[in-house]
Each structure stands twice: as C-alpha cells, then as structure tokens.
Amino acid sequence: MPYPSTITGSLPTIIISPQDVANIIQRQGIKETLEGMKSYILEDYLHWDSFDKTPRISNHVSDGVLELMPIANQRQYSFKYVNCHPKNPNKGLSTILAFGALISNDTGQPDVISEFTLTTALRTAATSVLAAQYLARPNSKRMAIIGNGCQSEFQALAFYHLLGIEELALFDIDRKASEKLARNLSNTSLKIEIFDTVAQAVKNADIVTTVTAEYSKANIITPEMIEAGMHINAVGGDNINKTELHVDVVKNARVFVEFEPQTRIEGELQNMPDDFPVTPLFDIFQKGESARYSEEEITLFDSVGFAIEDFSAIRYMNDTAVTLGLARPLSLTPDLKDPKDLFGYLTDYANL
C-alpha cells in the first residue's frame, strides 16, 4: 500500500531539501543567508569548549573519499556525510555530495535531516569570509580565485557582500569554468578578469582563494607569487595527500586553523613538521580583534572544513526554514501507541 503522506509522528523531523535551500535564498537573498550563517558559525566558535570534537572519519576509495563529520554539545548531536569525487562531473554529478542531521541529545530524536551539498558551499564561504575579517588587511578590494568550480561563486559572493571585495581575478585550468563563474556573477558590480596563468591572477591581490579539485600534493601557489600583506584562503587542500601550496608558502606565513588535529592530517600542514606553529580560529574570534601583526604580514587560513561549521549551518537552515514557513515535517521515526511495542506498529500502520 502507498505510504500515507499525511502521517507524522509525535516528534516529526524537519526535512530540508535542495529546493528548500534555493527557496530560502530566493526569499531573503544570498547576502542575508551568508550573513546569517556567518553569525551562527561565530556563535558556535565562541562556545568552542562546550563541543565534543573529533577529526572526521574518512574512507578512501578509488578516485575519491567518503567522510563522516560528527560533533556534539550538551544539547544536540550532528553529523554530516560528504564525499569528494573529482571525476563526478564526467558522470553528470557534483564533485561534492552531502547530507546531514541534527539530533536531540535528550531523546535521540532526529530534529532535522538536511541536504548539505548547497549548504556546505554556503558554510565554507561564510567561514572563509569570517576568518578574513580577522586576518586580511582592512579595506582589501582585490581577490584572486584559483579554481573556478562549484564552490567559487559562493566564495566570491561572500567576499563581495560581506567584506567589500570589488575586483576578482580568475584562473582555472578549464577556461570554461572561469567563464561560467564570470557569467554567474554578471549581475553584481564586481570587476572580473580571467587570466591565463595562476601567477597573473594572483598579482596585486589582497586575498588569494584556492579552491581547486586537484587530488595531489600540488604546488599551485609558489613563493615567488606571494606579495607582502597577502591573505591566503586555502580551501581546496582538504584531504590526505591533497594540498595546493608550496611548503615555503606555508613556512613563510602565519597559519590559522579550525581544529588542529584534523588540519595536521588533511590540510596544508600535512606537508609541515609536527611542531610547525599554528593559531586556532576560536582563539582569534574570542579576542574579537584583528589578528594581523602588520600590513606586510602574510596570513594563511588553512581551511579543511570542520564539523562545528556544519552544526552551525544546519541550525541556521532549520531556524530560517521555520521562520519563512518552509519547514516540512516528516515522520522519520514510528509514532507508537505503546513505546515498548515496536512490532505492534506494523498492525497499527496497516489500519491507517
């Protein structure tokens, strides 16, 4: 018999689909969405010590990786499943596909089940710009984006709307990807230029964002490209044996990380000695002021993505969906007449 679509349990789960995320952005705009998500991320980082934290769990397979990212505080537990399969576009799929959940500690009831493909791109961009507000030079206006795939628009719009970036310099080994990015941003006032080499694109940039899908220990950014005062937002090197920066770029920068035990394994730090010094983001957020020592200092956010940001993102998406009337409940757990009689639900269900 068909599933009765009107049935919901006594504790319904909110379902957030990709269409819901698109509706949220259409209703309130991407600027407000990124700003709201950034504020939730900052709020959770300011409560860093209240979270039970662990590096993500990775299962490496041919041409990709499957990952589980759990985290919890005293009230809720969350996880995100996410992959990275660089050859997926050849199959008509996104490189990154993800979903996640937010669960009540008191009952184990899943409060929210959400898509995370779009939400990951949004939360990564929001985290990037949040870090840059503390690490980049004030009044930064020009950003280079190296790697112009699925996450590049989100990064560009976050820095445009929330940090005041006015100029974009683009490079991708596939020029069509850069043209796609420029086309998708044509309704902004950004001055956009596509370059033929990485070196040309990063020249005179205040901020350099790398968000490539290169699955190797690559030297995409090399020391001779670095200029005094640059802030590097290294996003693409987010897995074992996957980096984007020459070791001397990392060595000569002041490095900031999300969760050090994870970044040591997955980020640019995997190419550095175990005692290479880093500063955690939560520390600078709690101080609440610019972390730069000087205008000439090179700063690097070694971004690999951490579960606290997903915890924040699903909280924000749930609250926003409820506020906008887009929340859709689903009975994900059986609504039992007798909580000790699970088998009896089969008979009850047949009589619905």
mmCIF file of C-alpha atoms in Angstrom:
data_model
loop_
_atom_site.group_PDB
_atom_site.id
_atom_site.type_symbol
_atom_site.label_atom_id
_atom_site.label_comp_id
_atom_site.label_asym_id
_atom_site.label_seq_id
_atom_site.Cartn_x
_atom_site.Cartn_y
_atom_site.Cartn_z
ATOM 1 C CA MET A 1 0.000 0.000 0.000
ATOM 2 C CA PRO A 2 1.212 3.561 -0.633
ATOM 3 C CA TYR A 3 2.837 5.432 2.223
ATOM 4 C CA PRO A 4 0.250 7.786 3.812
ATOM 5 C CA SER A 5 1.803 11.196 3.195
ATOM 6 C CA THR A 6 -0.287 12.879 5.876
ATOM 7 C CA ILE A 7 1.054 10.740 8.725
ATOM 8 C CA THR A 8 3.573 12.409 11.038
ATOM 9 C CA GLY A 9 4.962 11.166 14.309
ATOM 10 C CA SER A 10 4.525 12.827 17.649
ATOM 11 C CA LEU A 11 8.050 14.220 17.200
ATOM 12 C CA PRO A 12 8.269 14.998 13.483
ATOM 13 C CA THR A 13 11.616 15.555 11.792
ATOM 14 C CA ILE A 14 12.111 18.678 9.684
ATOM 15 C CA ILE A 15 13.327 17.873 6.172
ATOM 16 C CA ILE A 16 15.369 20.483 4.280
ATOM 17 C CA SER A 17 15.828 19.716 0.585
ATOM 18 C CA PRO A 18 17.983 21.448 -2.049
ATOM 19 C CA GLN A 19 14.787 23.118 -3.272
ATOM 20 C CA ASP A 20 14.201 24.476 0.234
ATOM 21 C CA VAL A 21 17.710 25.962 0.326
ATOM 22 C CA ALA A 22 17.110 27.579 -3.065
ATOM 23 C CA ASN A 23 13.770 28.952 -1.812
ATOM 24 C CA ILE A 24 15.440 30.388 1.293
ATOM 25 C CA ILE A 25 17.966 32.249 -0.853
ATOM 26 C CA GLN A 26 15.275 33.441 -3.263
ATOM 27 C CA ARG A 27 13.140 34.697 -0.379
ATOM 28 C CA GLN A 28 15.786 36.513 1.644
ATOM 29 C CA GLY A 29 18.752 36.872 -0.735
ATOM 30 C CA ILE A 30 22.184 35.291 -0.687
ATOM 31 C CA LYS A 31 23.744 38.208 1.198
ATOM 32 C CA GLU A 32 21.421 37.781 4.168
ATOM 33 C CA THR A 33 21.803 33.998 4.014
ATOM 34 C CA LEU A 34 25.602 34.207 4.134
ATOM 35 C CA GLU A 35 25.477 36.853 6.858
ATOM 36 C CA GLY A 36 23.101 34.774 8.960
ATOM 37 C CA MET A 37 25.137 31.622 8.555
ATOM 38 C CA LYS A 38 28.328 33.509 9.430
ATOM 39 C CA SER A 39 26.760 34.768 12.652
ATOM 40 C CA TYR A 40 25.713 31.230 13.665
ATOM 41 C CA ILE A 41 29.226 29.928 12.937
ATOM 42 C CA LEU A 42 30.786 32.676 15.035
ATOM 43 C CA GLU A 43 28.344 31.978 17.873
ATOM 44 C CA ASP A 44 29.334 28.309 17.990
ATOM 45 C CA TYR A 45 33.060 29.032 17.736
ATOM 46 C CA LEU A 46 32.676 31.344 20.723
ATOM 47 C CA HIS A 47 31.401 28.278 22.636
ATOM 48 C CA TRP A 48 34.264 26.089 21.387
ATOM 49 C CA ASP A 49 34.963 24.417 24.726
ATOM 50 C CA SER A 50 31.371 23.189 25.048
ATOM 51 C CA PHE A 51 31.687 20.897 22.000
ATOM 52 C CA ASP A 52 32.809 17.287 21.908
ATOM 53 C CA LYS A 53 35.161 17.328 18.917
ATOM 54 C CA THR A 54 36.869 14.711 16.764
ATOM 55 C CA PRO A 55 38.564 14.691 13.348
ATOM 56 C CA ARG A 56 36.313 13.473 10.581
ATOM 57 C CA ILE A 57 36.296 9.800 9.670
ATOM 58 C CA SER A 58 37.479 9.146 6.110
ATOM 59 C CA ASN A 59 37.113 6.142 3.831
ATOM 60 C CA HIS A 60 39.349 6.486 0.801
ATOM 61 C CA VAL A 61 38.170 4.785 -2.359
ATOM 62 C CA SER A 62 39.272 4.781 -5.973
ATOM 63 C CA ASP A 63 39.188 8.379 -7.255
ATOM 64 C CA GLY A 64 37.570 9.821 -4.138
ATOM 65 C CA VAL A 65 36.835 9.839 -0.460
ATOM 66 C CA LEU A 66 33.730 9.276 1.718
ATOM 67 C CA GLU A 67 33.650 11.156 5.031
ATOM 68 C CA LEU A 68 31.602 11.364 8.207
ATOM 69 C CA MET A 69 31.827 14.532 10.317
ATOM 70 C CA PRO A 70 30.292 14.233 13.823
ATOM 71 C CA ILE A 71 30.167 16.796 16.640
ATOM 72 C CA ALA A 72 28.014 17.464 19.717
ATOM 73 C CA ASN A 73 27.410 19.929 22.502
ATOM 74 C CA GLN A 74 25.301 19.462 25.650
ATOM 75 C CA ARG A 75 22.012 19.795 23.760
ATOM 76 C CA GLN A 76 22.420 18.373 20.278
ATOM 77 C CA TYR A 77 24.457 15.970 18.202
ATOM 78 C CA SER A 78 25.038 16.444 14.497
ATOM 79 C CA PHE A 79 26.792 14.708 11.668
ATOM 80 C CA LYS A 80 27.421 15.318 8.001
ATOM 81 C CA TYR A 81 28.185 12.743 5.363
ATOM 82 C CA VAL A 82 30.168 14.235 2.483
ATOM 83 C CA ASN A 83 32.223 12.902 -0.403
ATOM 84 C CA CYS A 84 34.792 14.296 -2.803
ATOM 85 C CA HIS A 85 34.929 12.597 -6.207
ATOM 86 C CA PRO A 86 36.764 14.866 -8.692
ATOM 87 C CA LYS A 87 35.656 12.762 -11.676
ATOM 88 C CA ASN A 88 31.955 13.075 -10.829
ATOM 89 C CA PRO A 89 31.294 15.914 -13.319
ATOM 90 C CA ASN A 90 32.085 13.421 -16.096
ATOM 91 C CA LYS A 91 29.089 11.439 -14.803
ATOM 92 C CA GLY A 92 26.809 14.453 -14.528
ATOM 93 C CA LEU A 93 27.251 14.689 -10.747
ATOM 94 C CA SER A 94 28.701 17.334 -8.463
ATOM 95 C CA THR A 95 32.209 16.699 -7.137
ATOM 96 C CA ILE A 96 30.793 17.092 -3.627
ATOM 97 C CA LEU A 97 27.511 15.497 -2.477
ATOM 98 C CA ALA A 98 26.369 15.692 1.126
ATOM 99 C CA PHE A 99 23.566 15.376 3.649
ATOM 100 C CA GLY A 100 23.413 15.695 7.429
ATOM 101 C CA ALA A 101 21.341 15.607 10.581
ATOM 102 C CA LEU A 102 20.757 17.467 13.844
ATOM 103 C CA ILE A 103 19.667 15.224 16.714
ATOM 104 C CA SER A 104 18.333 15.838 20.215
ATOM 105 C CA ASN A 105 20.645 14.589 22.961
ATOM 106 C CA ASP A 106 17.678 14.142 25.318
ATOM 107 C CA THR A 107 15.773 11.639 23.194
ATOM 108 C CA GLY A 108 17.955 10.691 20.211
ATOM 109 C CA GLN A 109 15.153 12.016 18.008
ATOM 110 C CA PRO A 110 16.415 13.419 14.666
ATOM 111 C CA ASP A 111 15.200 17.025 14.756
ATOM 112 C CA VAL A 112 16.442 17.905 11.258
ATOM 113 C CA ILE A 113 17.597 15.980 8.182
ATOM 114 C CA SER A 114 19.122 18.284 5.594
ATOM 115 C CA GLU A 115 20.781 18.350 2.232
ATOM 116 C CA PHE A 116 24.364 19.586 2.583
ATOM 117 C CA THR A 117 25.670 19.943 -0.966
ATOM 118 C CA LEU A 118 24.490 23.543 -1.281
ATOM 119 C CA THR A 119 24.770 24.132 2.458
ATOM 120 C CA THR A 120 28.423 23.025 2.523
ATOM 121 C CA ALA A 121 29.287 25.580 -0.150
ATOM 122 C CA LEU A 122 27.443 28.293 1.788
ATOM 123 C CA ARG A 123 29.012 27.452 5.158
ATOM 124 C CA THR A 124 32.504 27.153 3.639
ATOM 125 C CA ALA A 125 32.165 30.605 2.090
ATOM 126 C CA ALA A 126 30.765 32.059 5.313
ATOM 127 C CA THR A 127 33.654 30.586 7.312
ATOM 128 C CA SER A 128 36.185 31.891 4.797
ATOM 129 C CA VAL A 129 34.913 35.443 4.999
ATOM 130 C CA LEU A 130 34.578 35.269 8.784
ATOM 131 C CA ALA A 131 38.252 34.296 9.054
ATOM 132 C CA ALA A 132 39.250 37.000 6.554
ATOM 133 C CA GLN A 133 37.567 39.678 8.645
ATOM 134 C CA TYR A 134 40.196 38.952 11.304
ATOM 135 C CA LEU A 135 43.138 38.028 9.057
ATOM 136 C CA ALA A 136 43.055 40.069 5.843
ATOM 137 C CA ARG A 137 44.180 43.667 5.613
ATOM 138 C CA PRO A 138 41.416 46.190 6.253
ATOM 139 C CA ASN A 139 39.907 47.596 3.066
ATOM 140 C CA SER A 140 41.013 44.639 0.938
ATOM 141 C CA LYS A 141 39.489 45.139 -2.510
ATOM 142 C CA ARG A 142 41.019 42.608 -4.894
ATOM 143 C CA MET A 143 40.713 38.819 -4.637
ATOM 144 C CA ALA A 144 42.100 36.089 -6.869
ATOM 145 C CA ILE A 145 40.169 32.821 -7.077
ATOM 146 C CA ILE A 146 42.211 29.868 -8.283
ATOM 147 C CA GLY A 147 39.862 27.036 -9.191
ATOM 148 C CA ASN A 148 36.504 28.161 -10.519
ATOM 149 C CA GLY A 149 34.315 25.127 -9.963
ATOM 150 C CA CYS A 150 31.202 24.576 -7.842
ATOM 151 C CA GLN A 151 32.275 26.478 -4.728
ATOM 152 C CA SER A 152 33.777 29.528 -6.440
ATOM 153 C CA GLU A 153 30.580 31.599 -6.796
ATOM 154 C CA PHE A 154 29.801 31.165 -3.100
ATOM 155 C CA GLN A 155 33.297 32.291 -2.126
ATOM 156 C CA ALA A 156 33.117 35.274 -4.475
ATOM 157 C CA LEU A 157 29.694 36.415 -3.263
ATOM 158 C CA ALA A 158 30.623 36.069 0.402
ATOM 159 C CA PHE A 159 33.678 38.289 -0.041
ATOM 160 C CA TYR A 160 31.769 40.702 -2.266
ATOM 161 C CA HIS A 161 28.774 41.152 0.027
ATOM 162 C CA LEU A 162 30.392 40.774 3.446
ATOM 163 C CA LEU A 163 33.964 42.021 3.015
ATOM 164 C CA GLY A 164 33.657 44.621 0.253
ATOM 165 C CA ILE A 165 35.743 42.916 -2.443
ATOM 166 C CA GLU A 166 35.401 44.877 -5.691
ATOM 167 C CA GLU A 167 37.721 43.061 -8.129
ATOM 168 C CA LEU A 168 38.054 39.379 -8.994
ATOM 169 C CA ALA A 169 40.977 37.799 -10.819
ATOM 170 C CA LEU A 170 40.137 34.287 -12.041
ATOM 171 C CA PHE A 171 42.136 31.265 -13.135
ATOM 172 C CA ASP A 172 41.141 27.678 -13.827
ATOM 173 C CA ILE A 173 42.823 25.055 -15.999
ATOM 174 C CA ASP A 174 39.426 24.862 -17.699
ATOM 175 C CA ARG A 175 38.744 28.364 -19.016
ATOM 176 C CA LYS A 176 35.072 27.477 -19.442
ATOM 177 C CA ALA A 177 34.823 27.188 -15.659
ATOM 178 C CA SER A 178 36.103 30.758 -15.291
ATOM 179 C CA GLU A 179 33.675 31.947 -17.939
ATOM 180 C CA LYS A 180 30.860 30.201 -16.066
ATOM 181 C CA LEU A 181 31.859 31.938 -12.841
ATOM 182 C CA ALA A 182 32.031 35.350 -14.526
ATOM 183 C CA ARG A 183 28.630 34.764 -16.135
ATOM 184 C CA ASN A 184 27.022 33.769 -12.834
ATOM 185 C CA LEU A 185 28.339 36.948 -11.199
ATOM 186 C CA SER A 186 27.361 39.276 -14.046
ATOM 187 C CA ASN A 187 24.516 40.797 -12.023
ATOM 188 C CA THR A 188 26.981 42.181 -9.447
ATOM 189 C CA SER A 189 29.201 45.241 -9.671
ATOM 190 C CA LEU A 190 32.340 43.105 -9.432
ATOM 191 C CA LYS A 191 35.110 43.890 -11.902
ATOM 192 C CA ILE A 192 36.078 40.454 -13.206
ATOM 193 C CA GLU A 193 39.080 39.430 -15.296
ATOM 194 C CA ILE A 194 40.100 35.950 -16.446
ATOM 195 C CA PHE A 195 43.813 35.157 -16.632
ATOM 196 C CA ASP A 196 45.877 32.519 -18.429
ATOM 197 C CA THR A 197 48.170 31.635 -15.516
ATOM 198 C CA VAL A 198 48.000 31.444 -11.746
ATOM 199 C CA ALA A 199 50.845 33.951 -11.420
ATOM 200 C CA GLN A 200 48.980 36.529 -13.497
ATOM 201 C CA ALA A 201 45.790 36.064 -11.493
ATOM 202 C CA VAL A 202 47.354 36.470 -8.039
ATOM 203 C CA LYS A 203 49.420 39.535 -8.921
ATOM 204 C CA ASN A 204 48.401 42.534 -6.760
ATOM 205 C CA ALA A 205 45.692 40.521 -4.985
ATOM 206 C CA ASP A 206 44.878 41.392 -1.380
ATOM 207 C CA ILE A 207 43.325 37.944 -0.872
ATOM 208 C CA VAL A 208 44.103 34.708 -2.721
ATOM 209 C CA THR A 209 41.492 31.945 -2.509
ATOM 210 C CA THR A 210 42.454 28.495 -3.750
ATOM 211 C CA VAL A 211 39.542 26.114 -4.202
ATOM 212 C CA THR A 212 40.761 23.538 -6.687
ATOM 213 C CA ALA A 213 39.798 19.888 -7.140
ATOM 214 C CA GLU A 214 43.404 18.810 -7.765
ATOM 215 C CA TYR A 215 43.785 15.471 -5.967
ATOM 216 C CA SER A 216 47.525 15.542 -5.312
ATOM 217 C CA LYS A 217 50.176 17.339 -3.296
ATOM 218 C CA ALA A 218 50.277 20.195 -5.781
ATOM 219 C CA ASN A 219 52.291 23.437 -5.811
ATOM 220 C CA ILE A 220 49.607 25.667 -7.289
ATOM 221 C CA ILE A 221 50.751 28.715 -5.306
ATOM 222 C CA THR A 222 54.546 29.108 -5.179
ATOM 223 C CA PRO A 223 56.717 31.507 -3.136
ATOM 224 C CA GLU A 224 57.520 33.926 -5.957
ATOM 225 C CA MET A 225 53.792 34.650 -6.362
ATOM 226 C CA ILE A 226 53.404 35.883 -2.787
ATOM 227 C CA GLU A 227 53.355 39.617 -2.094
ATOM 228 C CA ALA A 228 53.654 41.422 1.220
ATOM 229 C CA GLY A 229 50.352 41.678 3.082
ATOM 230 C CA MET A 230 48.503 38.920 1.211
ATOM 231 C CA HIS A 231 45.916 36.800 2.975
ATOM 232 C CA ILE A 232 45.669 33.263 1.581
ATOM 233 C CA ASN A 233 42.392 31.403 1.915
ATOM 234 C CA ALA A 234 43.415 27.798 1.140
ATOM 235 C CA VAL A 235 40.181 25.829 0.734
ATOM 236 C CA GLY A 236 40.851 23.043 -1.771
ATOM 237 C CA GLY A 237 43.571 21.128 0.094
ATOM 238 C CA ASP A 238 41.165 19.352 2.406
ATOM 239 C CA ASN A 239 42.230 15.733 2.425
ATOM 240 C CA ILE A 240 45.133 13.377 2.915
ATOM 241 C CA ASN A 241 47.615 13.730 0.022
ATOM 242 C CA LYS A 242 45.670 16.750 -1.298
ATOM 243 C CA THR A 243 47.319 20.181 -0.933
ATOM 244 C CA GLU A 244 47.635 23.341 -3.037
ATOM 245 C CA LEU A 245 50.540 25.374 -1.636
ATOM 246 C CA HIS A 246 54.292 25.010 -1.933
ATOM 247 C CA VAL A 247 55.748 24.243 1.509
ATOM 248 C CA ASP A 248 57.702 27.520 1.523
ATOM 249 C CA VAL A 249 54.456 29.473 1.154
ATOM 250 C CA VAL A 250 53.162 27.811 4.312
ATOM 251 C CA LYS A 251 56.502 28.177 6.086
ATOM 252 C CA ASN A 252 56.617 31.929 5.481
ATOM 253 C CA ALA A 253 53.020 32.617 6.539
ATOM 254 C CA ARG A 254 51.282 32.881 9.892
ATOM 255 C CA VAL A 255 48.868 29.966 9.793
ATOM 256 C CA PHE A 256 45.367 29.748 11.275
ATOM 257 C CA VAL A 257 43.320 26.540 11.535
ATOM 258 C CA GLU A 258 39.891 25.271 12.558
ATOM 259 C CA PHE A 259 40.618 22.058 14.502
ATOM 260 C CA GLU A 260 44.340 21.368 14.658
ATOM 261 C CA PRO A 261 44.184 17.543 14.997
ATOM 262 C CA GLN A 262 42.220 17.395 11.742
ATOM 263 C CA THR A 263 44.222 20.030 9.860
ATOM 264 C CA ARG A 264 47.506 18.313 10.719
ATOM 265 C CA ILE A 265 46.229 15.244 8.861
ATOM 266 C CA GLU A 266 44.348 16.829 5.963
ATOM 267 C CA GLY A 267 45.399 20.423 5.383
ATOM 268 C CA GLU A 268 48.498 22.149 4.095
ATOM 269 C CA LEU A 269 50.014 21.242 7.477
ATOM 270 C CA GLN A 270 50.422 17.623 6.372
ATOM 271 C CA ASN A 271 53.496 18.843 4.475
ATOM 272 C CA MET A 272 54.945 20.552 7.556
ATOM 273 C CA PRO A 273 56.744 19.230 10.659
ATOM 274 C CA ASP A 274 54.564 18.249 13.612
ATOM 275 C CA ASP A 275 55.769 21.221 15.667
ATOM 276 C CA PHE A 276 55.022 23.850 12.996
ATOM 277 C CA PRO A 277 53.175 26.608 14.894
ATOM 278 C CA VAL A 278 49.530 27.430 14.185
ATOM 279 C CA THR A 279 46.815 29.561 15.766
ATOM 280 C CA PRO A 280 43.256 28.215 16.214
ATOM 281 C CA LEU A 281 40.404 30.302 14.820
ATOM 282 C CA PHE A 282 38.415 30.122 18.047
ATOM 283 C CA ASP A 283 41.241 31.952 19.789
ATOM 284 C CA ILE A 284 41.145 34.974 17.484
ATOM 285 C CA PHE A 285 37.333 35.009 17.440
ATOM 286 C CA GLN A 286 37.246 35.099 21.222
ATOM 287 C CA LYS A 287 39.710 38.000 21.283
ATOM 288 C CA GLY A 288 37.410 39.833 18.872
ATOM 289 C CA GLU A 289 40.031 41.904 17.070
ATOM 290 C CA SER A 290 42.282 41.722 14.023
ATOM 291 C CA ALA A 291 44.948 39.061 14.391
ATOM 292 C CA ARG A 292 47.394 40.693 11.978
ATOM 293 C CA TYR A 293 50.722 41.836 13.361
ATOM 294 C CA SER A 294 51.388 44.209 10.438
ATOM 295 C CA GLU A 295 50.235 45.328 6.995
ATOM 296 C CA GLU A 296 53.105 43.342 5.435
ATOM 297 C CA GLU A 297 52.436 40.044 7.219
ATOM 298 C CA ILE A 298 51.386 37.003 5.159
ATOM 299 C CA THR A 299 48.410 35.246 6.753
ATOM 300 C CA LEU A 300 47.065 31.824 5.775
ATOM 301 C CA PHE A 301 43.755 30.226 6.688
ATOM 302 C CA ASP A 302 44.377 26.503 6.187
ATOM 303 C CA SER A 303 40.714 25.677 5.673
ATOM 304 C CA VAL A 304 39.744 21.999 5.606
ATOM 305 C CA GLY A 305 36.189 22.393 6.913
ATOM 306 C CA PHE A 306 35.244 21.299 10.404
ATOM 307 C CA ALA A 307 32.071 19.781 11.846
ATOM 308 C CA ILE A 308 31.293 22.765 14.095
ATOM 309 C CA GLU A 309 30.550 24.756 10.939
ATOM 310 C CA ASP A 310 28.088 22.105 9.768
ATOM 311 C CA PHE A 311 26.461 22.127 13.208
ATOM 312 C CA SER A 312 26.018 25.898 12.832
ATOM 313 C CA ALA A 313 24.840 25.643 9.241
ATOM 314 C CA ILE A 314 22.080 23.098 9.877
ATOM 315 C CA ARG A 315 20.908 25.100 12.901
ATOM 316 C CA TYR A 316 20.715 28.204 10.752
ATOM 317 C CA MET A 317 18.941 26.484 7.869
ATOM 318 C CA ASN A 318 16.397 24.931 10.218
ATOM 319 C CA ASP A 319 15.661 28.192 12.033
ATOM 320 C CA THR A 320 15.371 30.071 8.745
ATOM 321 C CA ALA A 321 13.120 27.458 7.143
ATOM 322 C CA VAL A 322 10.809 27.599 10.164
ATOM 323 C CA THR A 323 10.764 31.423 10.148
ATOM 324 C CA LEU A 324 9.968 31.543 6.426
ATOM 325 C CA GLY A 325 7.302 28.838 6.656
ATOM 326 C CA LEU A 326 9.308 26.427 4.512
ATOM 327 C CA ALA A 327 9.858 23.711 7.137
ATOM 328 C CA ARG A 328 8.331 20.385 6.098
ATOM 329 C CA PRO A 329 7.817 17.726 8.794
ATOM 330 C CA LEU A 330 8.227 14.042 8.089
ATOM 331 C CA SER A 331 7.622 11.059 10.358
ATOM 332 C CA LEU A 332 11.089 9.556 10.301
ATOM 333 C CA THR A 333 10.501 7.514 13.459
ATOM 334 C CA PRO A 334 7.355 5.447 14.166
ATOM 335 C CA ASP A 335 4.662 7.080 16.316
ATOM 336 C CA LEU A 336 3.992 4.219 18.737
ATOM 337 C CA LYS A 337 0.805 3.867 20.761
ATOM 338 C CA ASP A 338 2.878 1.852 23.219
ATOM 339 C CA PRO A 339 6.559 2.889 23.207
ATOM 340 C CA LYS A 340 7.502 -0.652 24.266
ATOM 341 C CA ASP A 341 5.587 -2.299 21.405
ATOM 342 C CA LEU A 342 7.502 -1.625 18.197
ATOM 343 C CA PHE A 343 6.135 -4.728 16.469
ATOM 344 C CA GLY A 344 2.583 -3.556 17.100
ATOM 345 C CA TYR A 345 3.200 -0.596 14.790
ATOM 346 C CA LEU A 346 3.062 -2.966 11.820
ATOM 347 C CA THR A 347 -0.578 -3.765 12.623
ATOM 348 C CA ASP A 348 -1.397 -0.156 13.508
ATOM 349 C CA TYR A 349 0.138 1.009 10.220
ATOM 350 C CA ALA A 350 -1.974 -1.459 8.208
ATOM 351 C CA ASN A 351 -5.123 0.030 9.743
ATOM 352 C CA LEU A 352 -4.230 3.664 8.999
#
